[in-house]
């Protein structure tokens, strides 16, 4: 989801995506980018430089999803603290349940 | 996501949710319902009948997410076939990659 939000601002190289998405591992970003490419949401372009340069950009299909994804990201940010509080309360009331 | 879409139509018992969400296992529905409850998106009510009756309904926070989730569900339905075609083409072009 965060990859789509970042690419909504334009073309990005792999390193730029990695820096923009706090805490994402190289492996997870590689896997995520491939999945988005496989779903036809992102185009991956490899430039024949040495070393090879790779850029990512949203396809039309990817762009059509951007608004929804941004709204979801906003919703998540808005409700982050209250969800955190609900989780803490739930864990207190249900110490036996491991659904972290 | 589908649990939220279903609960947007009102209170549901566990079996009703299971029937409404094609192919979801009892274990996955139980886990999903607990996660939604833990996030404060769903209320779970247990009635002291024999056997006990359990119902689920959206909280205000859950309801505030419904519109976005419905739009995402609609988007997914709309793009299901074209994403399927992209995946098939990607798998042909990248036989070595296992990201099914």
PDB file of C-alpha atoms in Angstrom:
ATOM      1  CA  UNK A   1       0.000   0.000   0.000  1.00  0.00           C
ATOM      2  CA  UNK A   2       2.790   2.438   0.943  1.00  0.00           C
ATOM      3  CA  UNK A   3       4.634   1.679  -2.297  1.00  0.00           C
ATOM      4  CA  UNK A   4       1.562   2.793  -4.258  1.00  0.00           C
ATOM      5  CA  UNK A   5       1.241   5.963  -2.163  1.00  0.00           C
ATOM      6  CA  UNK A   6       4.912   6.777  -2.782  1.00  0.00           C
ATOM      7  CA  UNK A   7       4.738   6.069  -6.532  1.00  0.00           C
ATOM      8  CA  UNK A   8       1.693   8.335  -6.750  1.00  0.00           C
ATOM      9  CA  UNK A   9       4.241  11.173  -6.476  1.00  0.00           C
ATOM     10  CA  UNK A  10       6.097   9.928  -9.578  1.00  0.00           C
ATOM     11  CA  UNK A  11       8.801   7.577 -10.878  1.00  0.00           C
ATOM     12  CA  UNK A  12      11.116   6.168  -8.221  1.00  0.00           C
ATOM     13  CA  UNK A  13      14.337   4.119  -8.221  1.00  0.00           C
ATOM     14  CA  UNK A  14      14.521   1.135  -5.856  1.00  0.00           C
ATOM     15  CA  UNK A  15      16.743   2.949  -3.324  1.00  0.00           C
ATOM     16  CA  UNK A  16      14.378   5.939  -3.335  1.00  0.00           C
ATOM     17  CA  UNK A  17      11.451   3.667  -2.517  1.00  0.00           C
ATOM     18  CA  UNK A  18      13.443   1.969   0.216  1.00  0.00           C
ATOM     19  CA  UNK A  19      14.325   5.321   1.817  1.00  0.00           C
ATOM     20  CA  UNK A  20      10.757   6.594   1.512  1.00  0.00           C
ATOM     21  CA  UNK A  21       9.199   3.570   3.225  1.00  0.00           C
ATOM     22  CA  UNK A  22      10.551   3.530   6.757  1.00  0.00           C
ATOM     23  CA  UNK A  23      11.746   0.127   7.963  1.00  0.00           C
ATOM     24  CA  UNK A  24      10.950  -1.907   4.828  1.00  0.00           C
ATOM     25  CA  UNK A  25      13.593  -4.578   4.142  1.00  0.00           C
ATOM     26  CA  UNK A  26      15.217  -4.971   0.708  1.00  0.00           C
ATOM     27  CA  UNK A  27      13.683  -8.437   0.417  1.00  0.00           C
ATOM     28  CA  UNK A  28      10.141  -7.236   1.312  1.00  0.00           C
ATOM     29  CA  UNK A  29      10.390  -4.282  -1.074  1.00  0.00           C
ATOM     30  CA  UNK A  30      11.635  -6.553  -3.882  1.00  0.00           C
ATOM     31  CA  UNK A  31       8.754  -8.980  -3.271  1.00  0.00           C
ATOM     32  CA  UNK A  32       6.176  -6.183  -3.009  1.00  0.00           C
ATOM     33  CA  UNK A  33       7.401  -4.496  -6.196  1.00  0.00           C
ATOM     34  CA  UNK A  34       7.256  -7.809  -8.079  1.00  0.00           C
ATOM     35  CA  UNK A  35       3.710  -8.483  -6.854  1.00  0.00           C
ATOM     36  CA  UNK A  36       2.579  -5.003  -7.912  1.00  0.00           C
ATOM     37  CA  UNK A  37       4.263  -5.522 -11.301  1.00  0.00           C
ATOM     38  CA  UNK A  38       2.642  -8.955 -11.665  1.00  0.00           C
ATOM     39  CA  UNK A  39      -0.797  -7.403 -10.888  1.00  0.00           C
ATOM     40  CA  UNK A  40      -0.200  -4.803 -13.585  1.00  0.00           C
ATOM     41  CA  UNK A  41      -0.229  -1.920 -11.068  1.00  0.00           C
ATOM     42  CA  UNK A  42       3.432  -0.934 -11.513  1.00  0.00           C
ATOM     43  CA  UNK A  43       5.811  -0.785 -14.497  1.00  0.00           C
ATOM     44  CA  UNK A  44       9.442  -1.762 -13.877  1.00  0.00           C
ATOM     45  CA  UNK A  45      12.012  -0.343 -16.324  1.00  0.00           C
ATOM     46  CA  UNK A  46      15.642  -1.556 -16.421  1.00  0.00           C
ATOM     47  CA  UNK A  47      18.197   0.798 -17.971  1.00  0.00           C
ATOM     48  CA  UNK A  48      21.315  -0.811 -19.555  1.00  0.00           C
ATOM     49  CA  UNK A  49      23.742   1.270 -17.435  1.00  0.00           C
ATOM     50  CA  UNK A  50      26.523  -0.248 -15.332  1.00  0.00           C
ATOM     51  CA  UNK A  51      25.340  -0.999 -12.740  1.00  0.00           C
ATOM     52  CA  UNK A  52      21.844  -1.359 -14.209  1.00  0.00           C
ATOM     53  CA  UNK A  53      19.353   1.318 -13.093  1.00  0.00           C
ATOM     54  CA  UNK A  54      15.803   0.170 -12.300  1.00  0.00           C
ATOM     55  CA  UNK A  55      12.830   2.520 -11.997  1.00  0.00           C
ATOM     56  CA  UNK A  56       9.231   1.917 -10.950  1.00  0.00           C
ATOM     57  CA  UNK A  57       6.116   3.834 -11.899  1.00  0.00           C
ATOM     58  CA  UNK A  58       2.364   3.342 -11.592  1.00  0.00           C
ATOM     59  CA  UNK A  59       0.429   2.035 -14.571  1.00  0.00           C
ATOM     60  CA  UNK A  60      -3.022   3.508 -15.362  1.00  0.00           C
ATOM     61  CA  UNK A  61      -4.542   0.661 -13.353  1.00  0.00           C
ATOM     62  CA  UNK A  62      -2.207   1.486 -10.451  1.00  0.00           C
ATOM     63  CA  UNK A  63      -3.098   5.169 -10.646  1.00  0.00           C
ATOM     64  CA  UNK A  64      -6.820   4.339 -10.527  1.00  0.00           C
ATOM     65  CA  UNK A  65      -6.172   2.730  -7.141  1.00  0.00           C
ATOM     66  CA  UNK A  66      -4.132   5.603  -5.734  1.00  0.00           C
ATOM     67  CA  UNK A  67      -6.980   7.732  -4.399  1.00  0.00           C
ATOM     68  CA  UNK A  68      -8.483   4.799  -2.474  1.00  0.00           C
ATOM     69  CA  UNK A  69      -5.107   3.753  -1.112  1.00  0.00           C
ATOM     70  CA  UNK A  70      -4.331   7.308  -0.003  1.00  0.00           C
ATOM     71  CA  UNK A  71      -7.700   7.541   1.744  1.00  0.00           C
ATOM     72  CA  UNK A  72      -6.993   4.229   3.481  1.00  0.00           C
ATOM     73  CA  UNK A  73      -3.524   5.443   4.496  1.00  0.00           C
ATOM     74  CA  UNK A  74      -5.113   8.649   5.880  1.00  0.00           C
ATOM     75  CA  UNK A  75      -7.777   6.591   7.723  1.00  0.00           C
ATOM     76  CA  UNK A  76      -5.082   4.371   9.218  1.00  0.00           C
ATOM     77  CA  UNK A  77      -3.019   7.369  10.345  1.00  0.00           C
ATOM     78  CA  UNK A  78      -6.120   9.028  11.852  1.00  0.00           C
ATOM     79  CA  UNK A  79      -7.136   5.905  13.803  1.00  0.00           C
ATOM     80  CA  UNK A  80      -3.663   4.611  14.674  1.00  0.00           C
ATOM     81  CA  UNK A  81      -3.696   5.713  18.337  1.00  0.00           C
ATOM     82  CA  UNK A  82      -7.270   4.653  19.073  1.00  0.00           C
ATOM     83  CA  UNK A  83      -6.642   1.237  17.470  1.00  0.00           C
ATOM     84  CA  UNK A  84      -3.478   0.931  19.577  1.00  0.00           C
ATOM     85  CA  UNK A  85      -5.534   1.658  22.700  1.00  0.00           C
ATOM     86  CA  UNK A  86      -8.189  -0.912  21.688  1.00  0.00           C
ATOM     87  CA  UNK A  87      -5.498  -3.523  21.162  1.00  0.00           C
ATOM     88  CA  UNK A  88      -3.912  -2.864  24.559  1.00  0.00           C
ATOM     89  CA  UNK A  89      -7.318  -3.153  26.266  1.00  0.00           C
ATOM     90  CA  UNK A  90      -8.192  -6.329  24.333  1.00  0.00           C
ATOM     91  CA  UNK A  91      -4.856  -7.935  25.273  1.00  0.00           C
ATOM     92  CA  UNK A  92      -5.490  -7.130  28.960  1.00  0.00           C
ATOM     93  CA  UNK A  93      -8.968  -8.659  28.798  1.00  0.00           C
ATOM     94  CA  UNK A  94      -7.855 -11.673  26.758  1.00  0.00           C
ATOM     95  CA  UNK A  95      -4.376 -12.616  28.050  1.00  0.00           C
ATOM     96  CA  UNK A  96      -4.724 -16.173  26.731  1.00  0.00           C
ATOM     97  CA  UNK A  97      -5.253 -15.123  23.117  1.00  0.00           C
ATOM     98  CA  UNK A  98      -2.147 -14.785  20.923  1.00  0.00           C
ATOM     99  CA  UNK A  99      -3.342 -12.771  17.911  1.00  0.00           C
ATOM    100  CA  UNK A 100      -0.690 -10.056  18.000  1.00  0.00           C
TER     101      UNK A 100
ATOM    102  CA  UNK B   1     -12.163  -6.836   4.314  1.00  0.00           C
ATOM    103  CA  UNK B   2     -15.150  -9.014   3.273  1.00  0.00           C
ATOM    104  CA  UNK B   3     -16.216  -9.376   6.915  1.00  0.00           C
ATOM    105  CA  UNK B   4     -16.488  -5.584   7.165  1.00  0.00           C
ATOM    106  CA  UNK B   5     -18.447  -5.388   3.896  1.00  0.00           C
ATOM    107  CA  UNK B   6     -20.858  -8.074   5.161  1.00  0.00           C
ATOM    108  CA  UNK B   7     -21.300  -6.465   8.596  1.00  0.00           C
ATOM    109  CA  UNK B   8     -22.044  -3.152   6.883  1.00  0.00           C
ATOM    110  CA  UNK B   9     -25.462  -4.717   6.171  1.00  0.00           C
ATOM    111  CA  UNK B  10     -26.097  -5.296   9.889  1.00  0.00           C
ATOM    112  CA  UNK B  11     -25.584  -7.667  12.825  1.00  0.00           C
ATOM    113  CA  UNK B  12     -24.521 -11.202  11.879  1.00  0.00           C
ATOM    114  CA  UNK B  13     -24.115 -14.486  13.728  1.00  0.00           C
ATOM    115  CA  UNK B  14     -20.898 -16.466  13.109  1.00  0.00           C
ATOM    116  CA  UNK B  15     -22.611 -19.010  10.824  1.00  0.00           C
ATOM    117  CA  UNK B  16     -24.211 -16.194   8.823  1.00  0.00           C
ATOM    118  CA  UNK B  17     -20.801 -14.619   8.255  1.00  0.00           C
ATOM    119  CA  UNK B  18     -19.356 -17.971   7.267  1.00  0.00           C
ATOM    120  CA  UNK B  19     -22.106 -18.572   4.715  1.00  0.00           C
ATOM    121  CA  UNK B  20     -21.833 -15.034   3.346  1.00  0.00           C
ATOM    122  CA  UNK B  21     -18.063 -15.228   2.749  1.00  0.00           C
ATOM    123  CA  UNK B  22     -17.529 -17.925   0.164  1.00  0.00           C
ATOM    124  CA  UNK B  23     -14.751 -20.397   1.004  1.00  0.00           C
ATOM    125  CA  UNK B  24     -13.607 -18.871   4.319  1.00  0.00           C
ATOM    126  CA  UNK B  25     -12.623 -21.533   6.855  1.00  0.00           C
ATOM    127  CA  UNK B  26     -13.974 -21.541  10.427  1.00  0.00           C
ATOM    128  CA  UNK B  27     -10.443 -20.995  11.730  1.00  0.00           C
ATOM    129  CA  UNK B  28      -9.751 -18.017   9.400  1.00  0.00           C
ATOM    130  CA  UNK B  29     -13.106 -16.416  10.192  1.00  0.00           C
ATOM    131  CA  UNK B  30     -12.511 -16.852  13.951  1.00  0.00           C
ATOM    132  CA  UNK B  31      -9.045 -15.273  13.631  1.00  0.00           C
ATOM    133  CA  UNK B  32     -10.307 -12.435  11.416  1.00  0.00           C
ATOM    134  CA  UNK B  33     -13.222 -11.660  13.739  1.00  0.00           C
ATOM    135  CA  UNK B  34     -10.867 -11.575  16.747  1.00  0.00           C
ATOM    136  CA  UNK B  35      -8.452  -9.242  14.943  1.00  0.00           C
ATOM    137  CA  UNK B  36     -11.298  -6.890  13.983  1.00  0.00           C
ATOM    138  CA  UNK B  37     -12.567  -6.991  17.580  1.00  0.00           C
ATOM    139  CA  UNK B  38      -9.047  -6.338  18.901  1.00  0.00           C
ATOM    140  CA  UNK B  39      -8.732  -3.325  16.551  1.00  0.00           C
ATOM    141  CA  UNK B  40     -12.023  -1.967  17.879  1.00  0.00           C
ATOM    142  CA  UNK B  41     -13.710  -2.289  14.471  1.00  0.00           C
ATOM    143  CA  UNK B  42     -16.215  -4.989  15.507  1.00  0.00           C
ATOM    144  CA  UNK B  43     -18.221  -5.698  18.662  1.00  0.00           C
ATOM    145  CA  UNK B  44     -18.709  -9.338  19.656  1.00  0.00           C
ATOM    146  CA  UNK B  45     -21.721 -10.118  21.867  1.00  0.00           C
ATOM    147  CA  UNK B  46     -22.211 -13.514  23.570  1.00  0.00           C
ATOM    148  CA  UNK B  47     -25.773 -14.425  24.614  1.00  0.00           C
ATOM    149  CA  UNK B  48     -26.161 -16.825  27.599  1.00  0.00           C
ATOM    150  CA  UNK B  49     -28.290 -19.306  25.610  1.00  0.00           C
ATOM    151  CA  UNK B  50     -27.489 -23.017  25.337  1.00  0.00           C
ATOM    152  CA  UNK B  51     -25.587 -23.325  23.101  1.00  0.00           C
ATOM    153  CA  UNK B  52     -24.280 -19.767  23.457  1.00  0.00           C
ATOM    154  CA  UNK B  53     -25.213 -17.417  20.610  1.00  0.00           C
ATOM    155  CA  UNK B  54     -22.526 -15.005  19.360  1.00  0.00           C
ATOM    156  CA  UNK B  55     -23.231 -11.981  17.187  1.00  0.00           C
ATOM    157  CA  UNK B  56     -20.914  -9.487  15.502  1.00  0.00           C
ATOM    158  CA  UNK B  57     -21.556  -5.878  14.540  1.00  0.00           C
ATOM    159  CA  UNK B  58     -19.489  -2.926  13.365  1.00  0.00           C
ATOM    160  CA  UNK B  59     -18.444  -0.286  15.903  1.00  0.00           C
ATOM    161  CA  UNK B  60     -18.542   3.404  14.902  1.00  0.00           C
ATOM    162  CA  UNK B  61     -14.853   3.099  13.979  1.00  0.00           C
ATOM    163  CA  UNK B  62     -15.665   0.029  11.856  1.00  0.00           C
ATOM    164  CA  UNK B  63     -18.516   1.852  10.155  1.00  0.00           C
ATOM    165  CA  UNK B  64     -16.233   4.785   9.311  1.00  0.00           C
ATOM    166  CA  UNK B  65     -14.107   2.328   7.326  1.00  0.00           C
ATOM    167  CA  UNK B  66     -16.993   0.708   5.481  1.00  0.00           C
ATOM    168  CA  UNK B  67     -17.249   3.140   2.574  1.00  0.00           C
ATOM    169  CA  UNK B  68     -13.531   2.825   1.769  1.00  0.00           C
ATOM    170  CA  UNK B  69     -13.620  -0.945   2.078  1.00  0.00           C
ATOM    171  CA  UNK B  70     -16.682  -1.168  -0.182  1.00  0.00           C
ATOM    172  CA  UNK B  71     -14.975   1.016  -2.781  1.00  0.00           C
ATOM    173  CA  UNK B  72     -11.887  -1.210  -2.606  1.00  0.00           C
ATOM    174  CA  UNK B  73     -14.069  -4.320  -2.945  1.00  0.00           C
ATOM    175  CA  UNK B  74     -15.761  -2.732  -5.988  1.00  0.00           C
ATOM    176  CA  UNK B  75     -12.353  -1.775  -7.459  1.00  0.00           C
ATOM    177  CA  UNK B  76     -11.091  -5.330  -6.955  1.00  0.00           C
ATOM    178  CA  UNK B  77     -14.180  -6.807  -8.611  1.00  0.00           C
ATOM    179  CA  UNK B  78     -13.890  -4.374 -11.535  1.00  0.00           C
ATOM    180  CA  UNK B  79     -10.214  -5.171 -12.138  1.00  0.00           C
ATOM    181  CA  UNK B  80     -10.280  -8.892 -11.265  1.00  0.00           C
ATOM    182  CA  UNK B  81     -10.119 -10.176 -14.860  1.00  0.00           C
ATOM    183  CA  UNK B  82      -7.505  -7.711 -16.093  1.00  0.00           C
ATOM    184  CA  UNK B  83      -5.302  -8.419 -13.042  1.00  0.00           C
ATOM    185  CA  UNK B  84      -5.727 -12.140 -13.746  1.00  0.00           C
ATOM    186  CA  UNK B  85      -4.572 -11.571 -17.336  1.00  0.00           C
ATOM    187  CA  UNK B  86      -1.562  -9.511 -16.140  1.00  0.00           C
ATOM    188  CA  UNK B  87      -0.580 -12.280 -13.741  1.00  0.00           C
ATOM    189  CA  UNK B  88      -0.774 -14.957 -16.447  1.00  0.00           C
ATOM    190  CA  UNK B  89       1.372 -12.850 -18.790  1.00  0.00           C
ATOM    191  CA  UNK B  90       3.895 -12.075 -16.019  1.00  0.00           C
ATOM    192  CA  UNK B  91       4.184 -15.772 -15.106  1.00  0.00           C
ATOM    193  CA  UNK B  92       4.849 -16.628 -18.789  1.00  0.00           C
ATOM    194  CA  UNK B  93       7.545 -13.975 -19.015  1.00  0.00           C
ATOM    195  CA  UNK B  94       9.072 -14.823 -15.634  1.00  0.00           C
ATOM    196  CA  UNK B  95       8.841 -18.629 -15.285  1.00  0.00           C
ATOM    197  CA  UNK B  96      11.655 -18.676 -12.711  1.00  0.00           C
ATOM    198  CA  UNK B  97       9.892 -16.365 -10.264  1.00  0.00           C
ATOM    199  CA  UNK B  98       7.663 -17.983  -7.633  1.00  0.00           C
ATOM    200  CA  UNK B  99       5.514 -15.116  -6.321  1.00  0.00           C
ATOM    201  CA  UNK B 100       2.100 -16.724  -6.754  1.00  0.00           C
TER     202      UNK B 100
END
